[in-house]
PDB file of C-alpha atoms and ligand atoms in Angstrom:
ATOM      1  CA  UNK A   1      -6.801 -12.788 -23.540  1.00 41.00           C
ATOM      2  CA  UNK A   2      -8.505 -15.997 -23.463  1.00 44.00           C
ATOM      3  CA  UNK A   3     -10.295 -16.809 -20.237  1.00 48.00           C
ATOM      4  CA  UNK A   4      -8.020 -19.863 -19.470  1.00 53.00           C
ATOM      5  CA  UNK A   5      -4.992 -17.106 -18.976  1.00 78.00           C
ATOM      6  CA  UNK A   6      -6.804 -15.125 -16.695  1.00 90.00           C
ATOM      7  CA  UNK A   7      -5.166 -14.429 -13.598  1.00 96.00           C
ATOM      8  CA  UNK A   8      -6.979 -13.128 -10.035  1.00 98.00           C
ATOM      9  CA  UNK A   9      -5.905 -10.114  -9.040  1.00 98.00           C
ATOM     10  CA  UNK A  10      -5.097  -9.936  -5.288  1.00 98.00           C
ATOM     11  CA  UNK A  11      -5.004  -6.070  -3.878  1.00 98.00           C
ATOM     12  CA  UNK A  12      -4.593  -5.231  -0.167  1.00 96.00           C
ATOM     13  CA  UNK A  13      -4.865  -2.004   0.390  1.00 92.00           C
ATOM     14  CA  UNK A  14      -1.618  -0.237   0.908  1.00 82.00           C
ATOM     15  CA  UNK A  15      -2.195   0.489   4.432  1.00 86.00           C
ATOM     16  CA  UNK A  16       0.421   2.637   6.088  1.00 89.00           C
ATOM     17  CA  UNK A  17      -0.957   3.833   9.199  1.00 83.00           C
ATOM     18  CA  UNK A  18      -2.233   0.297  10.841  1.00 85.00           C
ATOM     19  CA  UNK A  19      -1.278  -3.062  11.573  1.00 92.00           C
ATOM     20  CA  UNK A  20      -4.075  -4.312   9.616  1.00 93.00           C
ATOM     21  CA  UNK A  21      -3.122  -2.547   6.554  1.00 92.00           C
ATOM     22  CA  UNK A  22       0.100  -4.732   6.852  1.00 94.00           C
ATOM     23  CA  UNK A  23      -1.356  -7.818   7.467  1.00 95.00           C
ATOM     24  CA  UNK A  24      -3.928  -7.506   4.431  1.00 95.00           C
ATOM     25  CA  UNK A  25      -0.592  -6.509   2.467  1.00 95.00           C
ATOM     26  CA  UNK A  26       1.528  -9.733   3.946  1.00 96.00           C
ATOM     27  CA  UNK A  27      -1.988 -12.057   3.005  1.00 97.00           C
ATOM     28  CA  UNK A  28      -1.371 -11.000  -0.671  1.00 97.00           C
ATOM     29  CA  UNK A  29       2.243 -11.496  -0.910  1.00 97.00           C
ATOM     30  CA  UNK A  30       1.745 -14.954   0.803  1.00 97.00           C
ATOM     31  CA  UNK A  31      -0.417 -15.825  -2.298  1.00 97.00           C
ATOM     32  CA  UNK A  32       1.191 -14.531  -5.211  1.00 97.00           C
ATOM     33  CA  UNK A  33       4.603 -15.839  -4.109  1.00 96.00           C
ATOM     34  CA  UNK A  34       3.682 -18.733  -2.163  1.00 97.00           C
ATOM     35  CA  UNK A  35       0.436 -20.352  -2.360  1.00 98.00           C
ATOM     36  CA  UNK A  36      -0.904 -19.415  -5.433  1.00 98.00           C
ATOM     37  CA  UNK A  37       1.806 -18.077  -7.790  1.00 97.00           C
ATOM     38  CA  UNK A  38       0.670 -18.917 -11.206  1.00 97.00           C
ATOM     39  CA  UNK A  39      -2.833 -18.090 -10.932  1.00 97.00           C
ATOM     40  CA  UNK A  40      -2.799 -14.754  -8.660  1.00 98.00           C
ATOM     41  CA  UNK A  41      -1.070 -11.539  -9.638  1.00 97.00           C
ATOM     42  CA  UNK A  42      -1.443  -8.069  -8.422  1.00 97.00           C
ATOM     43  CA  UNK A  43      -0.658  -4.556  -9.120  1.00 97.00           C
ATOM     44  CA  UNK A  44      -0.091  -1.009  -7.172  1.00 97.00           C
ATOM     45  CA  UNK A  45      -3.692  -0.200  -6.127  1.00 96.00           C
ATOM     46  CA  UNK A  46      -2.606   3.717  -5.964  1.00 96.00           C
ATOM     47  CA  UNK A  47      -2.504   3.110 -10.010  1.00 97.00           C
ATOM     48  CA  UNK A  48      -6.274   3.097 -10.069  1.00 96.00           C
ATOM     49  CA  UNK A  49      -6.395   6.408  -8.533  1.00 95.00           C
ATOM     50  CA  UNK A  50      -4.528   8.304 -10.878  1.00 96.00           C
ATOM     51  CA  UNK A  51      -6.103   6.012 -13.597  1.00 95.00           C
ATOM     52  CA  UNK A  52      -3.318   3.958 -15.212  1.00 97.00           C
ATOM     53  CA  UNK A  53      -4.832   2.391 -18.139  1.00 97.00           C
ATOM     54  CA  UNK A  54      -2.715  -0.910 -17.500  1.00 97.00           C
ATOM     55  CA  UNK A  55      -3.931  -1.448 -13.916  1.00 97.00           C
ATOM     56  CA  UNK A  56      -7.435  -0.519 -15.013  1.00 97.00           C
ATOM     57  CA  UNK A  57      -7.323  -3.020 -17.576  1.00 97.00           C
ATOM     58  CA  UNK A  58      -5.849  -5.600 -15.839  1.00 97.00           C
ATOM     59  CA  UNK A  59      -8.614  -5.173 -12.810  1.00 97.00           C
ATOM     60  CA  UNK A  60     -11.191  -4.790 -15.914  1.00 97.00           C
ATOM     61  CA  UNK A  61     -10.450  -7.692 -17.707  1.00 97.00           C
ATOM     62  CA  UNK A  62      -9.675 -10.185 -14.716  1.00 97.00           C
ATOM     63  CA  UNK A  63     -11.368 -11.351 -11.340  1.00 97.00           C
ATOM     64  CA  UNK A  64     -10.611  -9.460  -8.320  1.00 98.00           C
ATOM     65  CA  UNK A  65     -10.127  -9.827  -4.927  1.00 98.00           C
ATOM     66  CA  UNK A  66      -9.557  -7.415  -2.339  1.00 98.00           C
ATOM     67  CA  UNK A  67      -7.926  -7.363   0.832  1.00 97.00           C
ATOM     68  CA  UNK A  68      -8.627  -4.415   3.060  1.00 96.00           C
ATOM     69  CA  UNK A  69      -6.674  -3.910   6.626  1.00 91.00           C
ATOM     70  CA  UNK A  70     -10.166  -1.980   8.387  1.00 90.00           C
ATOM     71  CA  UNK A  71     -13.427  -1.474   7.586  1.00 90.00           C
ATOM     72  CA  UNK A  72     -12.604   2.108   5.181  1.00 93.00           C
ATOM     73  CA  UNK A  73     -12.439  -1.000   2.707  1.00 95.00           C
ATOM     74  CA  UNK A  74      -9.998   1.487   0.660  1.00 95.00           C
ATOM     75  CA  UNK A  75      -9.015  -1.281  -1.889  1.00 96.00           C
ATOM     76  CA  UNK A  76     -12.438  -2.598  -2.648  1.00 97.00           C
ATOM     77  CA  UNK A  77     -13.853   1.307  -2.830  1.00 96.00           C
ATOM     78  CA  UNK A  78     -10.473   1.827  -4.720  1.00 95.00           C
ATOM     79  CA  UNK A  79     -11.467  -0.697  -7.438  1.00 97.00           C
ATOM     80  CA  UNK A  80     -15.348   0.439  -7.375  1.00 96.00           C
ATOM     81  CA  UNK A  81     -14.223   4.017  -7.943  1.00 94.00           C
ATOM     82  CA  UNK A  82     -13.431   2.617 -11.727  1.00 94.00           C
ATOM     83  CA  UNK A  83     -16.684   0.931 -12.023  1.00 96.00           C
ATOM     84  CA  UNK A  84     -15.584  -2.306 -11.759  1.00 97.00           C
ATOM     85  CA  UNK A  85     -17.399  -5.036  -9.147  1.00 97.00           C
ATOM     86  CA  UNK A  86     -14.628  -7.013  -7.053  1.00 98.00           C
ATOM     87  CA  UNK A  87     -15.330 -10.676  -7.301  1.00 98.00           C
ATOM     88  CA  UNK A  88     -14.483 -11.272  -3.624  1.00 98.00           C
ATOM     89  CA  UNK A  89     -13.732  -8.639  -0.938  1.00 98.00           C
ATOM     90  CA  UNK A  90     -12.237  -9.729   2.448  1.00 97.00           C
ATOM     91  CA  UNK A  91     -10.969  -7.736   5.378  1.00 96.00           C
ATOM     92  CA  UNK A  92      -8.153  -8.566   7.670  1.00 95.00           C
ATOM     93  CA  UNK A  93     -10.027  -7.843  10.565  1.00 93.00           C
ATOM     94  CA  UNK A  94     -12.379 -10.296  10.007  1.00 94.00           C
ATOM     95  CA  UNK A  95      -9.693 -12.759  10.426  1.00 95.00           C
ATOM     96  CA  UNK A  96      -8.724 -11.093  13.713  1.00 94.00           C
ATOM     97  CA  UNK A  97     -12.204 -11.680  14.643  1.00 94.00           C
ATOM     98  CA  UNK A  98     -12.032 -15.471  13.543  1.00 94.00           C
ATOM     99  CA  UNK A  99      -8.372 -16.091  15.001  1.00 95.00           C
ATOM    100  CA  UNK A 100      -8.612 -13.752  18.551  1.00 95.00           C
ATOM    101  CA  UNK A 101      -6.242 -15.569  19.808  1.00 96.00           C
ATOM    102  CA  UNK A 102      -3.591 -14.171  17.096  1.00 96.00           C
ATOM    103  CA  UNK A 103      -3.312 -10.514  17.948  1.00 95.00           C
ATOM    104  CA  UNK A 104      -1.155  -9.154  15.309  1.00 95.00           C
ATOM    105  CA  UNK A 105       1.533  -5.814  16.050  1.00 95.00           C
ATOM    106  CA  UNK A 106       3.563  -4.230  14.274  1.00 91.00           C
ATOM    107  CA  UNK A 107       3.769  -2.194  10.699  1.00 88.00           C
ATOM    108  CA  UNK A 108       6.855  -2.770   8.960  1.00 88.00           C
ATOM    109  CA  UNK A 109       6.682  -6.055  10.430  1.00 89.00           C
ATOM    110  CA  UNK A 110       4.700  -8.334  12.025  1.00 94.00           C
ATOM    111  CA  UNK A 111       4.914 -10.008  15.373  1.00 96.00           C
ATOM    112  CA  UNK A 112       4.842 -13.931  15.337  1.00 97.00           C
ATOM    113  CA  UNK A 113       1.038 -14.025  15.806  1.00 97.00           C
ATOM    114  CA  UNK A 114       0.606 -11.765  12.852  1.00 97.00           C
ATOM    115  CA  UNK A 115       2.542 -14.056  10.557  1.00 97.00           C
ATOM    116  CA  UNK A 116       0.586 -16.877  11.620  1.00 97.00           C
ATOM    117  CA  UNK A 117      -2.659 -14.845  11.118  1.00 97.00           C
ATOM    118  CA  UNK A 118      -1.205 -13.926   7.736  1.00 97.00           C
ATOM    119  CA  UNK A 119      -0.494 -18.019   6.426  1.00 97.00           C
ATOM    120  CA  UNK A 120      -4.243 -18.567   7.982  1.00 97.00           C
ATOM    121  CA  UNK A 121      -6.417 -16.177   6.276  1.00 98.00           C
ATOM    122  CA  UNK A 122      -4.128 -16.775   3.027  1.00 98.00           C
ATOM    123  CA  UNK A 123      -5.155 -20.335   3.267  1.00 98.00           C
ATOM    124  CA  UNK A 124      -8.361 -19.722   3.228  1.00 97.00           C
ATOM    125  CA  UNK A 125      -8.472 -16.681   0.404  1.00 98.00           C
ATOM    126  CA  UNK A 126      -6.393 -19.374  -1.612  1.00 98.00           C
ATOM    127  CA  UNK A 127      -9.928 -21.291  -1.708  1.00 98.00           C
ATOM    128  CA  UNK A 128     -11.480 -18.191  -2.911  1.00 98.00           C
ATOM    129  CA  UNK A 129      -8.933 -18.042  -5.483  1.00 98.00           C
ATOM    130  CA  UNK A 130      -9.285 -21.813  -6.717  1.00 97.00           C
ATOM    131  CA  UNK A 131     -13.211 -21.397  -6.815  1.00 97.00           C
ATOM    132  CA  UNK A 132     -12.711 -18.163  -9.297  1.00 96.00           C
ATOM    133  CA  UNK A 133      -9.998 -19.746 -11.235  1.00 95.00           C
ATOM    134  CA  UNK A 134     -12.554 -22.963 -12.048  1.00 93.00           C
ATOM    135  CA  UNK A 135     -15.208 -20.753 -12.732  1.00 89.00           C
ATOM    136  CA  UNK A 136     -13.159 -18.875 -15.078  1.00 84.00           C
ATOM    137  CA  UNK A 137     -12.339 -22.480 -16.898  1.00 81.00           C
ATOM    138  CA  UNK A 138     -16.113 -23.445 -16.950  1.00 78.00           C
TER     139      UNK A 138
ATOM    140  CA  UNK B   1       2.398  37.557  10.893  1.00 52.00           C
ATOM    141  CA  UNK B   2       4.385  33.974  10.445  1.00 60.00           C
ATOM    142  CA  UNK B   3       2.573  31.168  11.120  1.00 62.00           C
ATOM    143  CA  UNK B   4       4.512  28.285  12.563  1.00 69.00           C
ATOM    144  CA  UNK B   5       4.382  24.618  10.779  1.00 69.00           C
ATOM    145  CA  UNK B   6       4.178  22.463  13.656  1.00 86.00           C
ATOM    146  CA  UNK B   7       3.878  18.655  11.880  1.00 95.00           C
ATOM    147  CA  UNK B   8       4.217  17.861   8.441  1.00 97.00           C
ATOM    148  CA  UNK B   9       1.808  15.107   6.064  1.00 97.00           C
ATOM    149  CA  UNK B  10       3.814  12.234   5.001  1.00 97.00           C
ATOM    150  CA  UNK B  11       2.027  10.305   2.081  1.00 97.00           C
ATOM    151  CA  UNK B  12       3.627   7.305   1.003  1.00 97.00           C
ATOM    152  CA  UNK B  13       2.562   5.521  -2.500  1.00 96.00           C
ATOM    153  CA  UNK B  14       3.204   1.961  -0.350  1.00 93.00           C
ATOM    154  CA  UNK B  15       2.832   0.123  -3.822  1.00 93.00           C
ATOM    155  CA  UNK B  16       2.309  -3.421  -3.617  1.00 94.00           C
ATOM    156  CA  UNK B  17       3.441  -4.368  -6.904  1.00 96.00           C
ATOM    157  CA  UNK B  18       7.269  -2.433  -6.825  1.00 96.00           C
ATOM    158  CA  UNK B  19      10.372  -3.131  -4.435  1.00 97.00           C
ATOM    159  CA  UNK B  20      10.174   0.584  -4.656  1.00 97.00           C
ATOM    160  CA  UNK B  21       6.462   0.808  -3.050  1.00 96.00           C
ATOM    161  CA  UNK B  22       7.800  -0.860  -0.679  1.00 96.00           C
ATOM    162  CA  UNK B  23      10.953   0.759   0.352  1.00 97.00           C
ATOM    163  CA  UNK B  24       8.262   4.007   0.104  1.00 97.00           C
ATOM    164  CA  UNK B  25       6.159   2.623   2.766  1.00 96.00           C
ATOM    165  CA  UNK B  26       9.338   1.486   5.205  1.00 96.00           C
ATOM    166  CA  UNK B  27      11.220   4.746   4.798  1.00 97.00           C
ATOM    167  CA  UNK B  28       8.091   6.720   5.845  1.00 97.00           C
ATOM    168  CA  UNK B  29       7.352   5.247   8.995  1.00 96.00           C
ATOM    169  CA  UNK B  30      11.084   5.207   9.890  1.00 97.00           C
ATOM    170  CA  UNK B  31      10.671   8.795   9.547  1.00 98.00           C
ATOM    171  CA  UNK B  32       7.193   8.905  11.422  1.00 96.00           C
ATOM    172  CA  UNK B  33       8.457   6.220  14.155  1.00 95.00           C
ATOM    173  CA  UNK B  34      11.847   7.374  14.615  1.00 97.00           C
ATOM    174  CA  UNK B  35      13.548  10.119  12.544  1.00 98.00           C
ATOM    175  CA  UNK B  36      11.076  12.728  13.407  1.00 97.00           C
ATOM    176  CA  UNK B  37       8.470  11.539  15.654  1.00 96.00           C
ATOM    177  CA  UNK B  38       6.199  13.900  16.911  1.00 94.00           C
ATOM    178  CA  UNK B  39       6.558  16.449  13.737  1.00 96.00           C
ATOM    179  CA  UNK B  40       4.847  13.968  11.135  1.00 97.00           C
ATOM    180  CA  UNK B  41       1.873  12.519  10.778  1.00 96.00           C
ATOM    181  CA  UNK B  42       0.902  10.535   8.074  1.00 96.00           C
ATOM    182  CA  UNK B  43      -2.582   9.299   6.211  1.00 95.00           C
ATOM    183  CA  UNK B  44      -3.520   5.981   4.061  1.00 94.00           C
ATOM    184  CA  UNK B  45      -3.518   7.200   0.339  1.00 95.00           C
ATOM    185  CA  UNK B  46      -6.432   5.638  -0.618  1.00 95.00           C
ATOM    186  CA  UNK B  47      -8.518   6.819   2.050  1.00 94.00           C
ATOM    187  CA  UNK B  48      -8.380  10.464  -0.055  1.00 94.00           C
ATOM    188  CA  UNK B  49     -10.947   7.709  -2.375  1.00 92.00           C
ATOM    189  CA  UNK B  50     -12.174   5.923   0.526  1.00 92.00           C
ATOM    190  CA  UNK B  51     -12.557   8.073   3.502  1.00 90.00           C
ATOM    191  CA  UNK B  52     -14.831  11.409   4.456  1.00 89.00           C
ATOM    192  CA  UNK B  53     -14.577  15.158   4.065  1.00 92.00           C
ATOM    193  CA  UNK B  54     -11.855  15.439   7.232  1.00 92.00           C
ATOM    194  CA  UNK B  55      -9.566  12.587   5.204  1.00 93.00           C
ATOM    195  CA  UNK B  56      -9.659  14.911   1.955  1.00 94.00           C
ATOM    196  CA  UNK B  57      -8.598  17.938   4.011  1.00 95.00           C
ATOM    197  CA  UNK B  58      -5.572  16.136   5.298  1.00 95.00           C
ATOM    198  CA  UNK B  59      -3.265  18.307   2.804  1.00 93.00           C
ATOM    199  CA  UNK B  60      -4.623  21.413   3.434  1.00 91.00           C
ATOM    200  CA  UNK B  61      -4.161  21.008   7.454  1.00 93.00           C
ATOM    201  CA  UNK B  62      -0.612  19.986   6.735  1.00 94.00           C
ATOM    202  CA  UNK B  63       2.168  20.566   4.785  1.00 95.00           C
ATOM    203  CA  UNK B  64       2.744  17.505   3.169  1.00 97.00           C
ATOM    204  CA  UNK B  65       5.497  15.400   1.462  1.00 98.00           C
ATOM    205  CA  UNK B  66       5.076  12.540  -1.144  1.00 98.00           C
ATOM    206  CA  UNK B  67       6.748   9.546  -1.351  1.00 98.00           C
ATOM    207  CA  UNK B  68       6.390   7.973  -4.739  1.00 98.00           C
ATOM    208  CA  UNK B  69       8.193   4.460  -5.530  1.00 98.00           C
ATOM    209  CA  UNK B  70       8.625   5.587  -9.466  1.00 98.00           C
ATOM    210  CA  UNK B  71       7.798   7.799 -12.111  1.00 98.00           C
ATOM    211  CA  UNK B  72       3.852   6.991 -12.301  1.00 98.00           C
ATOM    212  CA  UNK B  73       4.003   9.375  -9.202  1.00 98.00           C
ATOM    213  CA  UNK B  74       0.337   8.004  -7.851  1.00 97.00           C
ATOM    214  CA  UNK B  75       0.887   9.457  -4.523  1.00 97.00           C
ATOM    215  CA  UNK B  76       1.704  13.060  -5.715  1.00 98.00           C
ATOM    216  CA  UNK B  77      -0.544  13.032  -8.580  1.00 97.00           C
ATOM    217  CA  UNK B  78      -3.450  11.555  -5.968  1.00 96.00           C
ATOM    218  CA  UNK B  79      -2.633  13.879  -3.653  1.00 97.00           C
ATOM    219  CA  UNK B  80      -2.844  17.111  -5.670  1.00 97.00           C
ATOM    220  CA  UNK B  81      -6.088  16.046  -7.356  1.00 95.00           C
ATOM    221  CA  UNK B  82      -8.008  14.877  -3.911  1.00 94.00           C
ATOM    222  CA  UNK B  83      -6.619  16.845  -1.228  1.00 95.00           C
ATOM    223  CA  UNK B  84      -4.279  19.460  -2.123  1.00 95.00           C
ATOM    224  CA  UNK B  85      -0.372  20.481  -3.554  1.00 96.00           C
ATOM    225  CA  UNK B  86       2.236  19.078  -1.544  1.00 97.00           C
ATOM    226  CA  UNK B  87       5.043  20.862  -0.414  1.00 96.00           C
ATOM    227  CA  UNK B  88       7.473  18.411  -1.880  1.00 97.00           C
ATOM    228  CA  UNK B  89       7.501  15.662  -4.059  1.00 98.00           C
ATOM    229  CA  UNK B  90       9.876  12.748  -3.587  1.00 98.00           C
ATOM    230  CA  UNK B  91      10.450   9.707  -6.222  1.00 98.00           C
ATOM    231  CA  UNK B  92      12.358   7.203  -4.923  1.00 98.00           C
ATOM    232  CA  UNK B  93      14.085   5.539  -8.371  1.00 97.00           C
ATOM    233  CA  UNK B  94      15.558   9.237  -8.670  1.00 97.00           C
ATOM    234  CA  UNK B  95      16.873   9.411  -5.348  1.00 98.00           C
ATOM    235  CA  UNK B  96      18.453   6.048  -5.578  1.00 97.00           C
ATOM    236  CA  UNK B  97      20.050   6.692  -8.782  1.00 96.00           C
ATOM    237  CA  UNK B  98      21.721   9.868  -7.820  1.00 96.00           C
ATOM    238  CA  UNK B  99      23.042   7.726  -4.710  1.00 94.00           C
ATOM    239  CA  UNK B 100      24.010   4.846  -7.054  1.00 95.00           C
ATOM    240  CA  UNK B 101      22.074   2.476  -5.477  1.00 94.00           C
ATOM    241  CA  UNK B 102      20.372  -0.047  -7.534  1.00 91.00           C
ATOM    242  CA  UNK B 103      19.272  -3.783  -7.561  1.00 90.00           C
ATOM    243  CA  UNK B 104      16.216  -3.653  -6.024  1.00 95.00           C
ATOM    244  CA  UNK B 105      14.327  -7.225  -5.868  1.00 93.00           C
ATOM    245  CA  UNK B 106      11.806  -7.834  -2.846  1.00 93.00           C
ATOM    246  CA  UNK B 107       8.370  -6.741  -2.653  1.00 93.00           C
ATOM    247  CA  UNK B 108       7.884  -8.334   0.649  1.00 92.00           C
ATOM    248  CA  UNK B 109      10.223  -7.647   3.422  1.00 87.00           C
ATOM    249  CA  UNK B 110      13.596  -6.121   2.794  1.00 90.00           C
ATOM    250  CA  UNK B 111      16.964  -7.656   1.659  1.00 91.00           C
ATOM    251  CA  UNK B 112      20.244  -5.811   2.197  1.00 93.00           C
ATOM    252  CA  UNK B 113      19.378  -3.792  -0.793  1.00 94.00           C
ATOM    253  CA  UNK B 114      16.051  -2.782   0.172  1.00 95.00           C
ATOM    254  CA  UNK B 115      17.252  -2.014   3.745  1.00 95.00           C
ATOM    255  CA  UNK B 116      19.996   0.578   2.482  1.00 96.00           C
ATOM    256  CA  UNK B 117      17.231   1.833   0.063  1.00 97.00           C
ATOM    257  CA  UNK B 118      15.021   2.593   2.961  1.00 97.00           C
ATOM    258  CA  UNK B 119      17.134   4.189   5.076  1.00 97.00           C
ATOM    259  CA  UNK B 120      18.706   6.625   2.198  1.00 98.00           C
ATOM    260  CA  UNK B 121      15.102   7.594   1.111  1.00 98.00           C
ATOM    261  CA  UNK B 122      14.062   7.967   5.093  1.00 98.00           C
ATOM    262  CA  UNK B 123      16.937  10.345   5.280  1.00 98.00           C
ATOM    263  CA  UNK B 124      15.972  12.545   2.399  1.00 98.00           C
ATOM    264  CA  UNK B 125      12.320  12.227   3.712  1.00 98.00           C
ATOM    265  CA  UNK B 126      13.580  13.552   7.009  1.00 98.00           C
ATOM    266  CA  UNK B 127      15.301  16.608   5.218  1.00 98.00           C
ATOM    267  CA  UNK B 128      12.553  17.236   2.835  1.00 98.00           C
ATOM    268  CA  UNK B 129      10.123  17.549   6.731  1.00 97.00           C
ATOM    269  CA  UNK B 130      13.108  19.495   8.241  1.00 96.00           C
ATOM    270  CA  UNK B 131      12.413  21.882   4.828  1.00 96.00           C
ATOM    271  CA  UNK B 132       8.349  22.089   5.628  1.00 94.00           C
ATOM    272  CA  UNK B 133       9.069  23.449   8.791  1.00 92.00           C
ATOM    273  CA  UNK B 134      11.319  25.948   8.603  1.00 86.00           C
TER     274      UNK B 134
HETATM  275  S1  SF4 C   1      -8.458   0.212   4.368  1.00 63.27           S
HETATM  276 FE1  SF4 C   1      -8.057   0.980   6.431  1.00 63.27          FE
HETATM  277  S2  SF4 C   1      -5.385   0.261   6.656  1.00 63.27           S
HETATM  278 FE2  SF4 C   1      -6.246  -0.273   4.628  1.00 63.27          FE
HETATM  279  S3  SF4 C   1      -5.544   1.656   3.174  1.00 63.27           S
HETATM  280 FE3  SF4 C   1      -7.702   1.882   4.177  1.00 63.27          FE
HETATM  281  S4  SF4 C   1      -7.581   3.112   5.987  1.00 63.27           S
HETATM  282 FE4  SF4 C   1      -5.678   2.221   5.648  1.00 63.27          FE
HETATM  283  S1  SF4 C   2       4.576   5.449  -7.744  1.00 63.27           S
HETATM  284 FE1  SF4 C   2       4.750   3.644  -8.427  1.00 63.27          FE
HETATM  285  S2  SF4 C   2       5.877   2.097  -6.869  1.00 63.27           S
HETATM  286 FE2  SF4 C   2       4.271   3.577  -6.199  1.00 63.27          FE
HETATM  287  S3  SF4 C   2       2.073   3.470  -6.214  1.00 63.27           S
HETATM  288 FE3  SF4 C   2       2.554   4.073  -8.229  1.00 63.27          FE
HETATM  289  S4  SF4 C   2       3.095   2.687  -9.577  1.00 63.27           S
HETATM  290 FE4  SF4 C   2       3.670   1.893  -7.467  1.00 63.27          FE
END
């Protein structure tokens, strides 16, 4: 694959127990479906846990951004567990600290404040996507 | 002496890239929050890698029902490898095929097909929980 065809792999953490897991997952969808659909992609994070060859190749061959719900850092650690260094690791909890007025609630569906937080956070992550894409081109 | 099981652990794959992964997550939450609250607990699947000893002991503390979106069976395989053999492993594509439900498209949020699928899968998970509690 030529470097110009590389995509940034955005991996949220698969959290089910916490609101912050949902925030990370929604930030990833906001980027992949709305903000940067042509230059980003994702895969199921648990595929790395079972060492699926295609998923391993995807994260080995492309820059990876992880978005973790909480300080456990599951997405980042799952990537590192197969010997890959992430290009940038985010934590949803840090976005909450930056935007204290937006308190996310809900796991299946976020409240309005959570949805606003997702959009703002995704815009920040999109800048990092752009940086990684231009780095790959140069 | 019979030891009565009080709670069942639900481990959902919650895969991000397939609609069935989202259904696994939503259906599991429905069981945890609405159908069998008080009888079920959960853990974020990747904590088996990222967490410590306490997280990895999950499947030895609770009989576990794994819920996977597709035939890759990430939750079942990871739980067995890193924590302990699941009491029951469910696979959503199989459940939906048996029920004649198809046409899932969305990963983000639930459309009508994903909503129906989530309700059907939640009922199956609840049945598996009841069996594990017997
Ligand atoms: S980082 Fe936190 S929210 Fe995300 S999967 Fe791990 S424990 Fe769950
Ligand atoms: S079982 Fe299928 S849907 Fe679930 S995480 Fe694995 S690949 Fe994704």
